[in-house]
PDB file of C-alpha atoms and ligand atoms in Angstrom:
ATOM      1  CA  UNK W   1     127.631 107.523  82.780  1.00  0.00           C
ATOM      2  CA  UNK W   2     125.316 108.749  85.539  1.00  0.00           C
ATOM      3  CA  UNK W   3     121.616 109.078  84.670  1.00  0.00           C
ATOM      4  CA  UNK W   4     118.805 110.304  86.905  1.00  0.00           C
ATOM      5  CA  UNK W   5     115.089 109.730  86.390  1.00  0.00           C
ATOM      6  CA  UNK W   6     112.410 112.125  87.639  1.00  0.00           C
ATOM      7  CA  UNK W   7     108.675 111.667  87.284  1.00  0.00           C
ATOM      8  CA  UNK W   8     105.566 111.154  89.399  1.00  0.00           C
ATOM      9  CA  UNK W   9     104.646 107.791  90.898  1.00  0.00           C
ATOM     10  CA  UNK W  10     103.084 105.708  88.127  1.00  0.00           C
ATOM     11  CA  UNK W  11     105.022 107.399  85.311  1.00  0.00           C
ATOM     12  CA  UNK W  12     106.727 104.118  84.438  1.00  0.00           C
ATOM     13  CA  UNK W  13     110.214 104.998  85.687  1.00  0.00           C
ATOM     14  CA  UNK W  14     110.843 101.484  87.002  1.00  0.00           C
ATOM     15  CA  UNK W  15     109.908  99.795  83.727  1.00  0.00           C
ATOM     16  CA  UNK W  16     111.990 102.108  81.567  1.00  0.00           C
ATOM     17  CA  UNK W  17     114.966 102.141  83.956  1.00  0.00           C
ATOM     18  CA  UNK W  18     115.027  98.346  83.964  1.00  0.00           C
ATOM     19  CA  UNK W  19     115.256  98.270  80.163  1.00  0.00           C
ATOM     20  CA  UNK W  20     117.849 101.010  79.969  1.00  0.00           C
ATOM     21  CA  UNK W  21     119.886  99.381  82.710  1.00  0.00           C
ATOM     22  CA  UNK W  22     120.039  96.103  80.755  1.00  0.00           C
ATOM     23  CA  UNK W  23     120.913  97.939  77.554  1.00  0.00           C
ATOM     24  CA  UNK W  24     123.687 100.093  79.048  1.00  0.00           C
ATOM     25  CA  UNK W  25     124.810  97.473  81.540  1.00  0.00           C
ATOM     26  CA  UNK W  26     124.535  99.987  84.373  1.00  0.00           C
ATOM     27  CA  UNK W  27     122.985  99.235  87.781  1.00  0.00           C
ATOM     28  CA  UNK W  28     119.446 100.501  88.301  1.00  0.00           C
ATOM     29  CA  UNK W  29     119.255 102.010  91.784  1.00  0.00           C
ATOM     30  CA  UNK W  30     115.636 102.394  92.803  1.00  0.00           C
ATOM     31  CA  UNK W  31     115.195 104.081  96.177  1.00  0.00           C
ATOM     32  CA  UNK W  32     111.759 102.479  96.586  1.00  0.00           C
ATOM     33  CA  UNK W  33     113.157  98.984  95.932  1.00  0.00           C
ATOM     34  CA  UNK W  34     116.069  99.567  98.310  1.00  0.00           C
ATOM     35  CA  UNK W  35     113.694 100.777 101.014  1.00  0.00           C
ATOM     36  CA  UNK W  36     111.300  97.852 100.508  1.00  0.00           C
ATOM     37  CA  UNK W  37     114.245  95.441 100.808  1.00  0.00           C
ATOM     38  CA  UNK W  38     115.314  97.166 104.041  1.00  0.00           C
ATOM     39  CA  UNK W  39     111.755  96.939 105.396  1.00  0.00           C
ATOM     40  CA  UNK W  40     111.578  93.252 104.533  1.00  0.00           C
ATOM     41  CA  UNK W  41     114.968  92.565 106.083  1.00  0.00           C
ATOM     42  CA  UNK W  42     113.924  94.468 109.229  1.00  0.00           C
ATOM     43  CA  UNK W  43     117.068  96.622 109.281  1.00  0.00           C
ATOM     44  CA  UNK W  44     117.181  99.758 111.437  1.00  0.00           C
ATOM     45  CA  UNK W  45     116.637 101.915 108.330  1.00  0.00           C
ATOM     46  CA  UNK W  46     113.791  99.648 107.234  1.00  0.00           C
ATOM     47  CA  UNK W  47     111.983  99.892 110.566  1.00  0.00           C
ATOM     48  CA  UNK W  48     112.284 103.704 110.460  1.00  0.00           C
ATOM     49  CA  UNK W  49     111.215 103.890 106.794  1.00  0.00           C
ATOM     50  CA  UNK W  50     108.133 101.704 107.088  1.00  0.00           C
ATOM     51  CA  UNK W  51     105.998 104.155 109.056  1.00  0.00           C
ATOM     52  CA  UNK W  52     106.530 106.891 106.435  1.00  0.00           C
ATOM     53  CA  UNK W  53     106.042 104.626 103.416  1.00  0.00           C
ATOM     54  CA  UNK W  54     102.747 103.429 104.876  1.00  0.00           C
ATOM     55  CA  UNK W  55     101.383 106.976 104.797  1.00  0.00           C
ATOM     56  CA  UNK W  56     102.663 108.111 101.382  1.00  0.00           C
ATOM     57  CA  UNK W  57     105.120 110.576 102.983  1.00  0.00           C
ATOM     58  CA  UNK W  58     108.830 110.786 102.284  1.00  0.00           C
ATOM     59  CA  UNK W  59     111.203 108.822 104.490  1.00  0.00           C
ATOM     60  CA  UNK W  60     113.606 111.203 106.357  1.00  0.00           C
ATOM     61  CA  UNK W  61     116.488 112.461 104.232  1.00  0.00           C
ATOM     62  CA  UNK W  62     119.230 111.067 106.487  1.00  0.00           C
ATOM     63  CA  UNK W  63     118.046 107.494 105.795  1.00  0.00           C
ATOM     64  CA  UNK W  64     118.166 107.958 102.021  1.00  0.00           C
ATOM     65  CA  UNK W  65     121.401 109.919 101.964  1.00  0.00           C
ATOM     66  CA  UNK W  66     123.215 107.285 104.059  1.00  0.00           C
ATOM     67  CA  UNK W  67     121.769 104.514 101.885  1.00  0.00           C
ATOM     68  CA  UNK W  68     122.925 106.097  98.626  1.00  0.00           C
ATOM     69  CA  UNK W  69     126.262 107.189 100.030  1.00  0.00           C
ATOM     70  CA  UNK W  70     127.043 103.563 100.730  1.00  0.00           C
ATOM     71  CA  UNK W  71     125.596 102.288  97.443  1.00  0.00           C
ATOM     72  CA  UNK W  72     127.340 104.757  95.131  1.00  0.00           C
ATOM     73  CA  UNK W  73     130.736 103.756  96.484  1.00  0.00           C
ATOM     74  CA  UNK W  74     130.310 100.051  95.699  1.00  0.00           C
ATOM     75  CA  UNK W  75     132.344  98.564  92.807  1.00  0.00           C
ATOM     76  CA  UNK W  76     129.154  97.850  90.811  1.00  0.00           C
ATOM     77  CA  UNK W  77     128.586 101.620  90.573  1.00  0.00           C
ATOM     78  CA  UNK W  78     132.151 102.454  89.488  1.00  0.00           C
ATOM     79  CA  UNK W  79     131.341 102.793  85.791  1.00  0.00           C
ATOM     80  CA  UNK W  80     128.053 104.592  86.306  1.00  0.00           C
ATOM     81  CA  UNK W  81     124.461 104.072  87.455  1.00  0.00           C
ATOM     82  CA  UNK W  82     120.836 104.930  86.858  1.00  0.00           C
ATOM     83  CA  UNK W  83     119.113 106.674  89.770  1.00  0.00           C
ATOM     84  CA  UNK W  84     115.368 106.169  90.134  1.00  0.00           C
ATOM     85  CA  UNK W  85     113.498 107.799  93.022  1.00  0.00           C
ATOM     86  CA  UNK W  86     116.490 109.518  94.654  1.00  0.00           C
ATOM     87  CA  UNK W  87     116.760 112.472  95.046  1.00  0.00           C
ATOM     88  CA  UNK W  88     113.134 113.276  95.853  1.00  0.00           C
ATOM     89  CA  UNK W  89     113.485 116.790  97.289  1.00  0.00           C
ATOM     90  CA  UNK W  90     115.918 119.706  97.219  1.00  0.00           C
ATOM     91  CA  UNK W  91     117.864 118.667 100.338  1.00  0.00           C
ATOM     92  CA  UNK W  92     118.500 115.241  98.813  1.00  0.00           C
ATOM     93  CA  UNK W  93     119.499 116.801  95.474  1.00  0.00           C
ATOM     94  CA  UNK W  94     122.059 118.975  97.237  1.00  0.00           C
ATOM     95  CA  UNK W  95     123.347 115.976  99.184  1.00  0.00           C
ATOM     96  CA  UNK W  96     123.685 114.057  95.914  1.00  0.00           C
ATOM     97  CA  UNK W  97     125.682 116.937  94.420  1.00  0.00           C
ATOM     98  CA  UNK W  98     128.174 116.750  97.304  1.00  0.00           C
ATOM     99  CA  UNK W  99     128.330 112.974  97.108  1.00  0.00           C
ATOM    100  CA  UNK W 100     129.022 113.030  93.386  1.00  0.00           C
ATOM    101  CA  UNK W 101     131.656 115.720  93.735  1.00  0.00           C
ATOM    102  CA  UNK W 102     133.422 113.616  96.413  1.00  0.00           C
ATOM    103  CA  UNK W 103     133.350 110.712  93.973  1.00  0.00           C
ATOM    104  CA  UNK W 104     134.505 112.996  91.125  1.00  0.00           C
ATOM    105  CA  UNK W 105     131.447 112.140  89.066  1.00  0.00           C
ATOM    106  CA  UNK W 106     128.620 114.175  87.634  1.00  0.00           C
ATOM    107  CA  UNK W 107     125.123 113.655  86.287  1.00  0.00           C
ATOM    108  CA  UNK W 108     125.232 113.310  82.510  1.00  0.00           C
ATOM    109  CA  UNK W 109     121.507 113.574  81.982  1.00  0.00           C
ATOM    110  CA  UNK W 110     118.293 113.913  83.960  1.00  0.00           C
ATOM    111  CA  UNK W 111     115.216 112.399  82.327  1.00  0.00           C
ATOM    112  CA  UNK W 112     111.855 113.826  83.286  1.00  0.00           C
ATOM    113  CA  UNK W 113     109.281 111.180  82.433  1.00  0.00           C
ATOM    114  CA  UNK W 114     106.114 113.220  82.007  1.00  0.00           C
ATOM    115  CA  UNK W 115     102.650 111.667  82.174  1.00  0.00           C
ATOM    116  CA  UNK W 116      99.157 113.145  82.016  1.00  0.00           C
ATOM    117  CA  UNK W 117      98.073 113.581  85.659  1.00  0.00           C
ATOM    118  CA  UNK W 118      94.670 111.956  84.980  1.00  0.00           C
ATOM    119  CA  UNK W 119      96.309 108.664  83.997  1.00  0.00           C
ATOM    120  CA  UNK W 120      98.447 108.227  87.081  1.00  0.00           C
ATOM    121  CA  UNK W 121      95.900 106.771  89.513  1.00  0.00           C
ATOM    122  CA  UNK W 122      94.878 104.017  87.092  1.00  0.00           C
ATOM    123  CA  UNK W 123      98.507 103.271  86.316  1.00  0.00           C
ATOM    124  CA  UNK W 124      99.397 102.963  89.994  1.00  0.00           C
ATOM    125  CA  UNK W 125      96.415 100.936  91.225  1.00  0.00           C
ATOM    126  CA  UNK W 126      96.700  98.448  88.318  1.00  0.00           C
ATOM    127  CA  UNK W 127     100.390  97.810  88.879  1.00  0.00           C
ATOM    128  CA  UNK W 128     101.509  94.310  89.880  1.00  0.00           C
ATOM    129  CA  UNK W 129     105.104  93.263  90.553  1.00  0.00           C
ATOM    130  CA  UNK W 130     106.951  89.969  90.422  1.00  0.00           C
ATOM    131  CA  UNK W 131     107.617  88.703  93.926  1.00  0.00           C
ATOM    132  CA  UNK W 132     110.978  87.244  92.925  1.00  0.00           C
ATOM    133  CA  UNK W 133     113.408  89.933  94.103  1.00  0.00           C
ATOM    134  CA  UNK W 134     116.007  89.287  91.419  1.00  0.00           C
ATOM    135  CA  UNK W 135     113.326  89.439  88.688  1.00  0.00           C
ATOM    136  CA  UNK W 136     111.118  92.239  90.085  1.00  0.00           C
ATOM    137  CA  UNK W 137     109.399  92.720  86.694  1.00  0.00           C
ATOM    138  CA  UNK W 138     106.488  95.164  86.772  1.00  0.00           C
ATOM    139  CA  UNK W 139     103.161  94.397  85.043  1.00  0.00           C
ATOM    140  CA  UNK W 140      99.871  96.216  84.720  1.00  0.00           C
ATOM    141  CA  UNK W 141      96.444  94.591  84.793  1.00  0.00           C
ATOM    142  CA  UNK W 142      95.290  96.677  81.816  1.00  0.00           C
ATOM    143  CA  UNK W 143      98.333  98.070  80.002  1.00  0.00           C
ATOM    144  CA  UNK W 144     100.890  95.265  80.368  1.00  0.00           C
ATOM    145  CA  UNK W 145      98.949  92.238  81.591  1.00  0.00           C
ATOM    146  CA  UNK W 146     100.791  88.996  82.355  1.00  0.00           C
ATOM    147  CA  UNK W 147      99.941  86.095  80.009  1.00  0.00           C
ATOM    148  CA  UNK W 148      98.654  84.080  82.968  1.00  0.00           C
ATOM    149  CA  UNK W 149      96.832  85.874  85.805  1.00  0.00           C
ATOM    150  CA  UNK W 150      98.979  86.713  88.845  1.00  0.00           C
ATOM    151  CA  UNK W 151     102.033  84.989  87.335  1.00  0.00           C
ATOM    152  CA  UNK W 152     105.251  86.563  86.092  1.00  0.00           C
ATOM    153  CA  UNK W 153     105.884  86.009  82.352  1.00  0.00           C
ATOM    154  CA  UNK W 154     109.632  86.091  82.911  1.00  0.00           C
ATOM    155  CA  UNK W 155     110.183  83.683  85.819  1.00  0.00           C
ATOM    156  CA  UNK W 156     106.796  82.176  86.753  1.00  0.00           C
ATOM    157  CA  UNK W 157     106.758  83.622  90.282  1.00  0.00           C
ATOM    158  CA  UNK W 158     103.579  85.083  91.745  1.00  0.00           C
ATOM    159  CA  UNK W 159     102.748  88.773  91.331  1.00  0.00           C
ATOM    160  CA  UNK W 160     101.793  91.099  94.162  1.00  0.00           C
ATOM    161  CA  UNK W 161     100.393  94.583  94.649  1.00  0.00           C
ATOM    162  CA  UNK W 162     102.456  96.996  96.737  1.00  0.00           C
ATOM    163  CA  UNK W 163     100.563  98.185  99.839  1.00  0.00           C
ATOM    164  CA  UNK W 164     101.120 101.809  98.880  1.00  0.00           C
ATOM    165  CA  UNK W 165      99.743 101.217  95.363  1.00  0.00           C
ATOM    166  CA  UNK W 166      96.266 100.760  96.846  1.00  0.00           C
ATOM    167  CA  UNK W 167      93.856 103.557  96.036  1.00  0.00           C
ATOM    168  CA  UNK W 168      93.717 105.002  99.557  1.00  0.00           C
ATOM    169  CA  UNK W 169      97.377 106.111  99.465  1.00  0.00           C
ATOM    170  CA  UNK W 170      97.693 107.261  95.880  1.00  0.00           C
ATOM    171  CA  UNK W 171      96.360 110.801  96.372  1.00  0.00           C
ATOM    172  CA  UNK W 172      98.785 111.373  99.259  1.00  0.00           C
ATOM    173  CA  UNK W 173     101.759 110.104  97.231  1.00  0.00           C
ATOM    174  CA  UNK W 174     100.869 112.414  94.349  1.00  0.00           C
ATOM    175  CA  UNK W 175     100.531 115.331  96.761  1.00  0.00           C
ATOM    176  CA  UNK W 176     103.990 114.557  98.154  1.00  0.00           C
ATOM    177  CA  UNK W 177     105.387 114.399  94.614  1.00  0.00           C
ATOM    178  CA  UNK W 178     103.970 117.808  93.651  1.00  0.00           C
ATOM    179  CA  UNK W 179     105.079 119.533  96.837  1.00  0.00           C
ATOM    180  CA  UNK W 180     108.568 118.073  97.167  1.00  0.00           C
ATOM    181  CA  UNK W 181     109.832 116.363  94.025  1.00  0.00           C
ATOM    182  CA  UNK W 182     108.437 118.489  91.202  1.00  0.00           C
ATOM    183  CA  UNK W 183     110.701 121.464  92.086  1.00  0.00           C
ATOM    184  CA  UNK W 184     113.658 119.294  91.030  1.00  0.00           C
ATOM    185  CA  UNK W 185     112.566 119.672  87.402  1.00  0.00           C
ATOM    186  CA  UNK W 186     113.522 123.320  87.709  1.00  0.00           C
ATOM    187  CA  UNK W 187     116.662 122.552  89.714  1.00  0.00           C
ATOM    188  CA  UNK W 188     118.111 120.357  86.970  1.00  0.00           C
ATOM    189  CA  UNK W 189     116.465 122.316  84.145  1.00  0.00           C
ATOM    190  CA  UNK W 190     118.541 125.369  85.087  1.00  0.00           C
ATOM    191  CA  UNK W 191     121.693 123.305  84.639  1.00  0.00           C
ATOM    192  CA  UNK W 192     120.784 122.374  81.086  1.00  0.00           C
ATOM    193  CA  UNK W 193     120.946 118.613  81.683  1.00  0.00           C
ATOM    194  CA  UNK W 194     117.194 117.932  81.797  1.00  0.00           C
ATOM    195  CA  UNK W 195     115.359 116.183  78.971  1.00  0.00           C
ATOM    196  CA  UNK W 196     111.624 115.598  79.087  1.00  0.00           C
ATOM    197  CA  UNK W 197     110.360 112.345  77.609  1.00  0.00           C
ATOM    198  CA  UNK W 198     106.662 111.798  77.032  1.00  0.00           C
ATOM    199  CA  UNK W 199     105.678 108.897  79.278  1.00  0.00           C
ATOM    200  CA  UNK W 200     102.183 108.463  77.772  1.00  0.00           C
ATOM    201  CA  UNK W 201     101.611 105.668  75.296  1.00  0.00           C
ATOM    202  CA  UNK W 202     103.071 102.261  74.497  1.00  0.00           C
ATOM    203  CA  UNK W 203     106.110 101.113  76.480  1.00  0.00           C
ATOM    204  CA  UNK W 204     108.124 100.447  73.303  1.00  0.00           C
ATOM    205  CA  UNK W 205     107.435 103.934  71.935  1.00  0.00           C
ATOM    206  CA  UNK W 206     108.444 105.535  75.217  1.00  0.00           C
ATOM    207  CA  UNK W 207     111.612 103.465  75.297  1.00  0.00           C
ATOM    208  CA  UNK W 208     112.456 104.506  71.729  1.00  0.00           C
ATOM    209  CA  UNK W 209     112.123 108.165  72.704  1.00  0.00           C
ATOM    210  CA  UNK W 210     114.184 107.555  75.811  1.00  0.00           C
ATOM    211  CA  UNK W 211     116.980 105.936  73.807  1.00  0.00           C
ATOM    212  CA  UNK W 212     117.110 108.998  71.584  1.00  0.00           C
ATOM    213  CA  UNK W 213     117.274 111.285  74.611  1.00  0.00           C
ATOM    214  CA  UNK W 214     120.102 109.288  76.142  1.00  0.00           C
ATOM    215  CA  UNK W 215     121.679 108.831  72.710  1.00  0.00           C
ATOM    216  CA  UNK W 216     121.835 105.080  72.890  1.00  0.00           C
ATOM    217  CA  UNK W 217     121.983 103.232  69.591  1.00  0.00           C
ATOM    218  CA  UNK W 218     119.479 100.360  69.307  1.00  0.00           C
TER     219      UNK W 218
HETATM  220  P1  AMP Z 301     108.616 104.418  95.077  1.00  0.00           P
HETATM  221  O1  AMP Z 301     108.773 102.946  94.951  1.00  0.00           O
HETATM  222  O2  AMP Z 301     109.702 105.180  94.401  1.00  0.00           O
HETATM  223  O3  AMP Z 301     107.242 104.886  94.669  1.00  0.00           O
HETATM  224  O4  AMP Z 301     108.763 104.767  96.633  1.00  0.00           O
HETATM  225  C1  AMP Z 301     107.885 104.211  97.598  1.00  0.00           C
HETATM  226  C2  AMP Z 301     107.968 105.014  98.887  1.00  0.00           C
HETATM  227  O5  AMP Z 301     109.302 104.978  99.404  1.00  0.00           O
HETATM  228  C3  AMP Z 301     107.662 106.502  98.741  1.00  0.00           C
HETATM  229  O6  AMP Z 301     106.275 106.769  98.791  1.00  0.00           O
HETATM  230  C4  AMP Z 301     108.404 107.081  99.955  1.00  0.00           C
HETATM  231  O7  AMP Z 301     107.694 106.843 101.154  1.00  0.00           O
HETATM  232  C5  AMP Z 301     109.650 106.217  99.997  1.00  0.00           C
HETATM  233  N1  AMP Z 301     110.760 106.815  99.210  1.00  0.00           N
HETATM  234  C6  AMP Z 301     111.281 106.372  98.031  1.00  0.00           C
HETATM  235  N2  AMP Z 301     112.296 107.149  97.634  1.00  0.00           N
HETATM  236  C7  AMP Z 301     112.432 108.114  98.571  1.00  0.00           C
HETATM  237  C8  AMP Z 301     113.286 109.229  98.731  1.00  0.00           C
HETATM  238  N3  AMP Z 301     114.243 109.532  97.836  1.00  0.00           N
HETATM  239  N4  AMP Z 301     113.138 109.998  99.833  1.00  0.00           N
HETATM  240  C9  AMP Z 301     112.231 109.715 100.761  1.00  0.00           C
HETATM  241  N5  AMP Z 301     111.361 108.682 100.673  1.00  0.00           N
HETATM  242  C10 AMP Z 301     111.459 107.883  99.590  1.00  0.00           C
END
């Protein structure tokens, strides 16, 4: 099963994808996480990506397309995957279509996680993430606070704030989302595979709605 998540930064895609990925036993492929790993590792793609990520702009399509082309052909993706953050514009969506047709796969469902625009800035700036790469659990200072300050509930590692989650970059990231990613709602809507899930409210309630949309039994 191939699932794709759309939604603005701060909608909670990462949190919900992580849960769904554990439930369905499908890999969660987050473009942002893959790019941050590449930046940290100092790969050629990472060096190129960093300058764009630091301004809230999209990284050039060729970097993302090559990254996902390689990833989708790995054995861990053979029985399906959950895409989060890729594609992010029409050129990437078309490239994904070709990639999937080469692999003789298709998208079963596209989830649009919709959140009230006024809530996004607070959601993004309050986000904190576990620094342990294999854990990577997201928290929120107000909506999903860790039991102990700056410490991951799951593995005890320290939490950090992403550089691009700081207030100065948020407006630019939202602008990029509206201009380039939002049109994909229409792109997949026309194919009849789009389901909108309300991303406002408690994480458990959102997950329950998501499970219904994906038709997963509890
Ligand atoms: P995210 O973690 O999904 O919010 O992504 C963080 C940053 O990575 C974005 O602001 C972009 O600079 C970059 N990025 C993530 N996914 C893509 C993509 N599909 N295309 C281009 N840039 C991306």
